[in-house]
Tab-separated table of C-alpha atoms in Angstrom:
chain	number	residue	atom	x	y	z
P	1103	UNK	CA	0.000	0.000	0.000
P	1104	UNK	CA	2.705	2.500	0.822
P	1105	UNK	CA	4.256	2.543	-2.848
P	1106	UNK	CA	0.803	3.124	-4.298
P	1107	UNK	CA	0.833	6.372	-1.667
P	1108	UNK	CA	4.208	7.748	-2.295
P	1109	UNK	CA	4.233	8.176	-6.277
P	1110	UNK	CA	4.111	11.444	-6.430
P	1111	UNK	CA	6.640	13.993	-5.912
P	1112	UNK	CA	6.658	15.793	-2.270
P	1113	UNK	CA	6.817	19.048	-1.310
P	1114	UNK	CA	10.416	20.197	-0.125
P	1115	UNK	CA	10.081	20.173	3.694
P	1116	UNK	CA	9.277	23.621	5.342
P	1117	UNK	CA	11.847	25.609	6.778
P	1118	UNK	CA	11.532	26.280	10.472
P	1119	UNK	CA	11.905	29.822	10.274
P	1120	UNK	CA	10.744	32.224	12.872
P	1121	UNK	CA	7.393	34.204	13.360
P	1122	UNK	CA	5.559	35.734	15.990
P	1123	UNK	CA	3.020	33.589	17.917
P	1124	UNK	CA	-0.555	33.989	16.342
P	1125	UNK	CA	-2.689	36.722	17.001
P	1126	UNK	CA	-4.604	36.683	20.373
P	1127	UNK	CA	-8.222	37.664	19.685
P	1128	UNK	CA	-11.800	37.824	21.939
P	1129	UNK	CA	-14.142	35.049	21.229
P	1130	UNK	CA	-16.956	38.377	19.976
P	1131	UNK	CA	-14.470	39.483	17.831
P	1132	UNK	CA	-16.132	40.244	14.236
P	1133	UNK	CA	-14.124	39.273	10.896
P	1134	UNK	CA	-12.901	42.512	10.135
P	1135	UNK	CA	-11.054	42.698	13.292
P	1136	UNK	CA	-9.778	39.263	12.556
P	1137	UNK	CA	-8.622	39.799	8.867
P	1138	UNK	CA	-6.882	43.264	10.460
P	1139	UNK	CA	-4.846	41.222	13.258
P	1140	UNK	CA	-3.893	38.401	11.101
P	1141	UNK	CA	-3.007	40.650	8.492
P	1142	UNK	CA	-0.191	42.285	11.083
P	1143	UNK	CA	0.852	39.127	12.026
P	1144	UNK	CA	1.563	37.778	8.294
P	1145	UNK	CA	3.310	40.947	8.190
P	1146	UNK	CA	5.437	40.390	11.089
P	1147	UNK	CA	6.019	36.747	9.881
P	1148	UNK	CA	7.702	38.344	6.707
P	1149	UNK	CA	9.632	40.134	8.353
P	1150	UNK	CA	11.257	37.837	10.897
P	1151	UNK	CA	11.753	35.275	8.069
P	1152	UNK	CA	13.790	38.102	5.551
P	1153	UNK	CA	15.855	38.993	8.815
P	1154	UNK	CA	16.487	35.354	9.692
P	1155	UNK	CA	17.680	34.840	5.588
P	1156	UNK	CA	14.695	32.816	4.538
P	1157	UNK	CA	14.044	35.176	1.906
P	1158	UNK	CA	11.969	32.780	-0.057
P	1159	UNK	CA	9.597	32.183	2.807
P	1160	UNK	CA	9.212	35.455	3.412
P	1161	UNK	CA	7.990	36.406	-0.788
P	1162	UNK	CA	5.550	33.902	-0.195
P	1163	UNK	CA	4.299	35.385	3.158
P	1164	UNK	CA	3.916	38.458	1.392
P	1165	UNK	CA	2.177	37.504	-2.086
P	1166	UNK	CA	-0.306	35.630	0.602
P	1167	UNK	CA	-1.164	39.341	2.035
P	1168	UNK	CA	-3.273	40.202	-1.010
P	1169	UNK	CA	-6.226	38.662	-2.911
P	1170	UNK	CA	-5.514	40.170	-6.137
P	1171	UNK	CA	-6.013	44.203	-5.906
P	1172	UNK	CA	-7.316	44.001	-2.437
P	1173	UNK	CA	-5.970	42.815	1.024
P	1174	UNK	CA	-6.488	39.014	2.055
P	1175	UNK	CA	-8.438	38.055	4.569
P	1176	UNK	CA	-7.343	35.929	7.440
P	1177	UNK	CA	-9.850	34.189	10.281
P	1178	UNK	CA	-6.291	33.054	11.606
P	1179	UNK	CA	-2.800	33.123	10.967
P	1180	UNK	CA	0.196	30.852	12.009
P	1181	UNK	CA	3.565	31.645	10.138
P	1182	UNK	CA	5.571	29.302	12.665
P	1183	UNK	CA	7.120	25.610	10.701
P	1184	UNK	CA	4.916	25.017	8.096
P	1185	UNK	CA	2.185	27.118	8.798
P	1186	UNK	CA	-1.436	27.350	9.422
P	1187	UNK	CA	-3.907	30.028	7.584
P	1188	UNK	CA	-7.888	30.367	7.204
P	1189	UNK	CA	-8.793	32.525	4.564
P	1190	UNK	CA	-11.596	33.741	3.325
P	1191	UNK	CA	-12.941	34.438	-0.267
P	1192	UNK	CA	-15.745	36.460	-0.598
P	1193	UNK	CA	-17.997	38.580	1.740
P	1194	UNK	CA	-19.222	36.436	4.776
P	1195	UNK	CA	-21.121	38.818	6.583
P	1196	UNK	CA	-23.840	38.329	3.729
P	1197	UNK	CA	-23.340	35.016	1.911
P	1198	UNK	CA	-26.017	32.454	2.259
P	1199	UNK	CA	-23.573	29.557	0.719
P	1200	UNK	CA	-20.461	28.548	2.142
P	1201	UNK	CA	-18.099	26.442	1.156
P	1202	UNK	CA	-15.136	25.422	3.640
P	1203	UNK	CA	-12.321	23.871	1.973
P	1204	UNK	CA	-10.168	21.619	3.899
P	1205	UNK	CA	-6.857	20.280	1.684
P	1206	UNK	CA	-4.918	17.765	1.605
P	1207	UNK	CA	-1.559	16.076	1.980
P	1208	UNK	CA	1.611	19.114	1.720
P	1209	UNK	CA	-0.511	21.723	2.149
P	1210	UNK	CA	1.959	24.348	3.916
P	1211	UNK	CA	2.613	28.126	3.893
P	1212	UNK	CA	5.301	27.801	1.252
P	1213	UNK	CA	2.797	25.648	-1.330
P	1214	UNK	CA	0.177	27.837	-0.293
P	1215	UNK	CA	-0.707	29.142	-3.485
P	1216	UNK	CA	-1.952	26.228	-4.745
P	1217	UNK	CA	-4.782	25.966	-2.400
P	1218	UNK	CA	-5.406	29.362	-2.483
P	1219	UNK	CA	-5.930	28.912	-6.495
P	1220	UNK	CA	-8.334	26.567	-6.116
P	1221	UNK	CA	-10.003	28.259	-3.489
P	1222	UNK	CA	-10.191	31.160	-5.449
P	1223	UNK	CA	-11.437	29.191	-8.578
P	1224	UNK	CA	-14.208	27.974	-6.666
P	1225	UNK	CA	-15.194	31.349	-5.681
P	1226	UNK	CA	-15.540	32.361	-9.136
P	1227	UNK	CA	-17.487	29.651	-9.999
P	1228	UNK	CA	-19.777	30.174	-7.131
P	1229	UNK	CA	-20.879	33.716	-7.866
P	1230	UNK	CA	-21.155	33.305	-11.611
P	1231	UNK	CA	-24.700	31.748	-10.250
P	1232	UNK	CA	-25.125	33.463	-7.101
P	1233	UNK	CA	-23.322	36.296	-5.825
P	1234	UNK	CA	-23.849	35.985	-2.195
P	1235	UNK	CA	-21.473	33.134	-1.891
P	1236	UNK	CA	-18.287	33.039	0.282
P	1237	UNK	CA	-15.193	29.946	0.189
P	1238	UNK	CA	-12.829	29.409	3.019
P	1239	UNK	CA	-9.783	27.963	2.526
P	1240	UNK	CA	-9.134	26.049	6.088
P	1241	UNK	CA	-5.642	24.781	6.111
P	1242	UNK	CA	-6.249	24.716	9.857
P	1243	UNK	CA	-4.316	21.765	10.635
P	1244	UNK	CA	-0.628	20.472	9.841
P	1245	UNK	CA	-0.818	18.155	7.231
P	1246	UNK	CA	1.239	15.197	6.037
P	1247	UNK	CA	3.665	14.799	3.918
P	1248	UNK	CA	2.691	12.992	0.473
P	1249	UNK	CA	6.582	10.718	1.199
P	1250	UNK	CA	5.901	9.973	4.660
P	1251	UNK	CA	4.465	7.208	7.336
P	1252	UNK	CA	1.706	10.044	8.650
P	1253	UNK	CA	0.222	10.080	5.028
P	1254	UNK	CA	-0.766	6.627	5.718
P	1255	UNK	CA	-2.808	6.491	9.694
P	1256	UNK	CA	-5.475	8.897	11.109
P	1257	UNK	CA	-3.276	10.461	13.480
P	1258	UNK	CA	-2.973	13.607	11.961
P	1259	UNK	CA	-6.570	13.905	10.918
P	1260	UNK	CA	-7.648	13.294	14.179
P	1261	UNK	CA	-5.889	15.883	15.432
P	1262	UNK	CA	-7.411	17.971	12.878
P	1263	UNK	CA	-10.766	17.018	13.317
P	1264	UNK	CA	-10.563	18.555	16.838
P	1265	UNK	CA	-9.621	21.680	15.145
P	1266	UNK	CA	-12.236	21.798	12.544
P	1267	UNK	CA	-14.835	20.923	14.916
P	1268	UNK	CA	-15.183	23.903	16.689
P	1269	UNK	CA	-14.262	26.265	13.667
P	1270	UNK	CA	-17.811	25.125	12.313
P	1271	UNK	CA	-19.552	25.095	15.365
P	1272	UNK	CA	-18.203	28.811	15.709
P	1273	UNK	CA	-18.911	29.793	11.803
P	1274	UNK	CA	-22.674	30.853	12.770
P	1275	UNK	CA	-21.405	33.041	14.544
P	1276	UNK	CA	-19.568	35.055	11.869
P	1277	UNK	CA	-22.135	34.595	8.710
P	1278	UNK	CA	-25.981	35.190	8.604
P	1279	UNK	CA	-28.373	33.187	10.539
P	1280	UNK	CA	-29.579	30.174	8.487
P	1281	UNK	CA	-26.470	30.650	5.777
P	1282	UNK	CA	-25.635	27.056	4.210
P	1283	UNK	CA	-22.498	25.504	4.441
P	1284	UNK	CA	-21.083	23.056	2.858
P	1285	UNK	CA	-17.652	21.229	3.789
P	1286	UNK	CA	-15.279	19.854	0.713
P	1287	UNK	CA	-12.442	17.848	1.432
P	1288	UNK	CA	-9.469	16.567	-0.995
P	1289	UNK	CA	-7.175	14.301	-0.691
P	1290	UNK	CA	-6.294	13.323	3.404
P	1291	UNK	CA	-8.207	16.207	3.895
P	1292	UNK	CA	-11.577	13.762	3.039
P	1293	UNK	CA	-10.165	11.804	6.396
P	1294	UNK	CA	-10.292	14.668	8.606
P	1295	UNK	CA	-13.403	15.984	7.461
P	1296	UNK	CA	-14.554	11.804	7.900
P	1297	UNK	CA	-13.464	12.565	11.855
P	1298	UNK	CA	-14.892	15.597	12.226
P	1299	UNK	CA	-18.544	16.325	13.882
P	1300	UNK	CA	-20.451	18.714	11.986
P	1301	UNK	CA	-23.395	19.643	13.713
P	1302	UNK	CA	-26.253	21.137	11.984
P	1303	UNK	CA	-25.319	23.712	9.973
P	1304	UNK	CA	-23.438	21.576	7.130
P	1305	UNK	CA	-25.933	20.401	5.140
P	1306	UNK	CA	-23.037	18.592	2.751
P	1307	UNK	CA	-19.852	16.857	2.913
P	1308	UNK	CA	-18.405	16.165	-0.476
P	1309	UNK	CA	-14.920	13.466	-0.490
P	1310	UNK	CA	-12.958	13.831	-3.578
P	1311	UNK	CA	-9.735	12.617	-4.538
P	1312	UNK	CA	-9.980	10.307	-1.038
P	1313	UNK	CA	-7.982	7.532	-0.143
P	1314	UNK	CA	-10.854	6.501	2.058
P	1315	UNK	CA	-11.946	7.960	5.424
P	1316	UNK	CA	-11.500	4.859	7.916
P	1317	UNK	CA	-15.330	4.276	7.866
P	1318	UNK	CA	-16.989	1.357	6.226
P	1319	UNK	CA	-19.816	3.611	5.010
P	1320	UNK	CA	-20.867	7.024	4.899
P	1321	UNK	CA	-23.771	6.802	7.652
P	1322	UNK	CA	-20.231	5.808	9.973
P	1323	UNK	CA	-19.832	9.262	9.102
P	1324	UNK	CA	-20.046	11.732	12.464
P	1325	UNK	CA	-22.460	14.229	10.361
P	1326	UNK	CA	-26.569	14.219	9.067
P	1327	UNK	CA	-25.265	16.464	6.005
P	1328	UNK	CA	-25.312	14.613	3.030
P	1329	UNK	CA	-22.311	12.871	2.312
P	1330	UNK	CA	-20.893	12.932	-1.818
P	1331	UNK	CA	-18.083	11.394	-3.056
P	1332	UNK	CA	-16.119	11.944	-6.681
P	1333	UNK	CA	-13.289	10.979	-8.160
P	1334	UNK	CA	-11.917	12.184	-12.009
P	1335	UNK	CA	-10.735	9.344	-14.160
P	1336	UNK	CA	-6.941	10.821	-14.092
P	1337	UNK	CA	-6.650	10.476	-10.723
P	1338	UNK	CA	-3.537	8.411	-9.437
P	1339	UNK	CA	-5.076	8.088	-5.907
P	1340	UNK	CA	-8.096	5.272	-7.756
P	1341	UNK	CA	-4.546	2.655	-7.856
P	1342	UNK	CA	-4.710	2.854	-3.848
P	1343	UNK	CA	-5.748	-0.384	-2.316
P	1344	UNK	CA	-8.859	0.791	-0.090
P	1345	UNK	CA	-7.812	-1.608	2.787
P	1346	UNK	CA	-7.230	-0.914	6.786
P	1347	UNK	CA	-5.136	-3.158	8.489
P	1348	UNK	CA	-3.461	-2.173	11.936
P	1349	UNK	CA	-4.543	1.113	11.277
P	1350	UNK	CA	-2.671	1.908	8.551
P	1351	UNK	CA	-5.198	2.498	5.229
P	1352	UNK	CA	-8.140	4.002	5.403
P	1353	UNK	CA	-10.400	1.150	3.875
P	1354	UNK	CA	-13.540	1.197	2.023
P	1355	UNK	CA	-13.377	3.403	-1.354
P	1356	UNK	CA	-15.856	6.862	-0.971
P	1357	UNK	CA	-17.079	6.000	-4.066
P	1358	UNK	CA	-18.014	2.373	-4.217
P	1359	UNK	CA	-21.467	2.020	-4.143
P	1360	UNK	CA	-21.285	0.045	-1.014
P	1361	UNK	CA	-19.655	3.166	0.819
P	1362	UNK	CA	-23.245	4.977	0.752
P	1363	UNK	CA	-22.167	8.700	-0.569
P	1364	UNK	CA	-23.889	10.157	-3.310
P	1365	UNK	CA	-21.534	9.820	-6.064
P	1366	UNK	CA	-20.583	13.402	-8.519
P	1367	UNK	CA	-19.645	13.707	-11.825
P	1368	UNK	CA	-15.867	14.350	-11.447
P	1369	UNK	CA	-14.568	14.120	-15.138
P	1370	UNK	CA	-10.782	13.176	-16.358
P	1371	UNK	CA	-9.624	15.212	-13.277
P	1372	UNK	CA	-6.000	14.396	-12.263
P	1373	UNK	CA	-5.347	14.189	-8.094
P	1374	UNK	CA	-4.751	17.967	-8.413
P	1375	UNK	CA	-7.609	19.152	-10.601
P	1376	UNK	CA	-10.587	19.131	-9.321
P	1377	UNK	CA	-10.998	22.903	-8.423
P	1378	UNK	CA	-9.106	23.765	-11.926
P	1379	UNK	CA	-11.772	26.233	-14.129
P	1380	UNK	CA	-13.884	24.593	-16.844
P	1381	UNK	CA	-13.698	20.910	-15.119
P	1382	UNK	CA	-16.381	18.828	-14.988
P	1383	UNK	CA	-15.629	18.644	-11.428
P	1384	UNK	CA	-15.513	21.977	-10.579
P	1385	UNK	CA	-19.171	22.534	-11.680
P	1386	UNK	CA	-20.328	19.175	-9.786
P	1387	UNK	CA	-18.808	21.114	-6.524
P	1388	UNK	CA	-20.192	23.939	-7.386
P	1389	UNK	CA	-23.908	22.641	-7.730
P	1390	UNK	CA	-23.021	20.764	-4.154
P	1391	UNK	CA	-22.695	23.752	-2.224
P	1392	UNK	CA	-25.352	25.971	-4.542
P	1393	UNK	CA	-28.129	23.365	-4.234
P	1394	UNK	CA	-31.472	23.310	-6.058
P	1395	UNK	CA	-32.548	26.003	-4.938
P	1396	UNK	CA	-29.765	28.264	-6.772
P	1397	UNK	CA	-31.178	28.112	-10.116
P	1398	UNK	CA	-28.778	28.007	-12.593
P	1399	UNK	CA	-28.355	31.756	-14.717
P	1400	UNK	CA	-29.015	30.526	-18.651
């Protein structure tokens, strides 16, 4: 099983370069207090990484403090080892759909931007149809590396899953009452979302790209939403064996029938493609968190 895991190509390992310790902020505190204090602390992060010769680090830091013409916008902020960020796309104080985006394996401050493209793609995609739509890109957690033994157990997503939990119990709290929210998980990120309780307000968990989530079916799952599953045709991940043994693997496939997820239209996508624009996949996600009710603009 581990061979089938490791094909790919891993991220270079993060440099442990210094930053301050995240921003300290009151439970009440409102989003635009949050992006202002997490944008100081990116800030600071730079800073201590160009003075401590990790120049590299510290252009990334920096080309993470703006969403295109405008400044980014951080729930939180960790620039210490391979960092932590939640970032939001779109204006939450009035979107009605939300999609939280939780990534998988090498996710990290320094490959950041490929997360943040998809995010971003998503977000496009989303208010084509409906405007009042926000994404958040939740890389909340540290994840594993692609070439490694934590790529291949829970531990890590259990550890994340205590994390995520109470970021979505807390969401309510910064969108409007009765907003919809939907939770998308790639990759190992499918695993920690598979761990994590959702309470009411998801109404939708879609898996894609998953190695499996440890459960034997998707009412295992600790969530009502409804549970989808996808996987594109390219995708290298569909040569893992879907087996658990000693807790290593993560066992039955999301989308074999037998799982119990509602199975999406994910196209040719490749392990890294499903948020690309113009995929197949990209518009199934997009309908997932959208719903019936979001009629379609002709």
């Amino acid at each position: 099983m581990a061979a089938a895991v490791v094909v790919p190509v891993s991220a270079a390992a993060s440099p442990r370069v210094p930053a301050p310790a995240p921003a300290v902020l009151a439970g009440s505190a409102g989003p635009q207090e949050r992006y202002a204090a997490n944008l100081a602390n990116l800030a600071e992060s730079a800073r201590m990484a160009e003075e401590a010769g990790r120049s590299e680090r510290a252009a990334k830091l920096r080309e993470m403090a703006r969403d295109g013409a405008a400044e980014a916008r951080f729930l939180s902020f960790d620039g210490r080892g391979r960092g932590r960020a939640i970032e939001v796309f779109g204006d939450l104080g009035t979107a009605d759909r939300i999609a939280v985006l939780v990534p998988g394996s090498d996710t990290t401050l320094d490959t950041y931007r490929r997360f943040r493209d998809g995010a971003l793609s998503l977000q496009r995609r989303l208010t084509r149809e409906h405007p009042r739509s926000a994404v958040i890109a939740w890389l909340g957690y540290d994840t594993p590396g692609t070439v490694s033994t934590t790529v291949l157990t829970a531990d890590r997503a259990d550890r994340a899953a205590a994390e995520l939990g109470p970021f979505l119990a807390g969401l309510p709290a910064l969108a409007p009452a009765g907003a919809r929210v939907s939770l998308l998980c790639h990759s190992y990120g499918s695993v920690v979302c598979a761990r994590t309780a959702t309470g009411p307000g998801v109404t939708d968990v879609a898996l894609f790209g998953s190695p499996g989530t440890g459960a034997d079916s998707a009412a295992g799952l600790p969530t009502r939403a409804r549970v989808w599953a996808g996987r594109g045709s390219e995708d290298w991940i569909g040569g893992v064996p879907h087996v658990r043994l000693g807790g290593v693997g993560f066992g039955t496939d999301p989308v074999d029938p037998a799982f119990g997820a509602r199975v999406f239209a994910a196209g040719t996508a490749g392990h890294s493609d499903y948020l690309k624009p113009g995929t197949t996949s990209l518009d199934s996600l997009a309908r997932i968190v959208l719903g019936p009710e979001v009629v379609p603009h002709v």
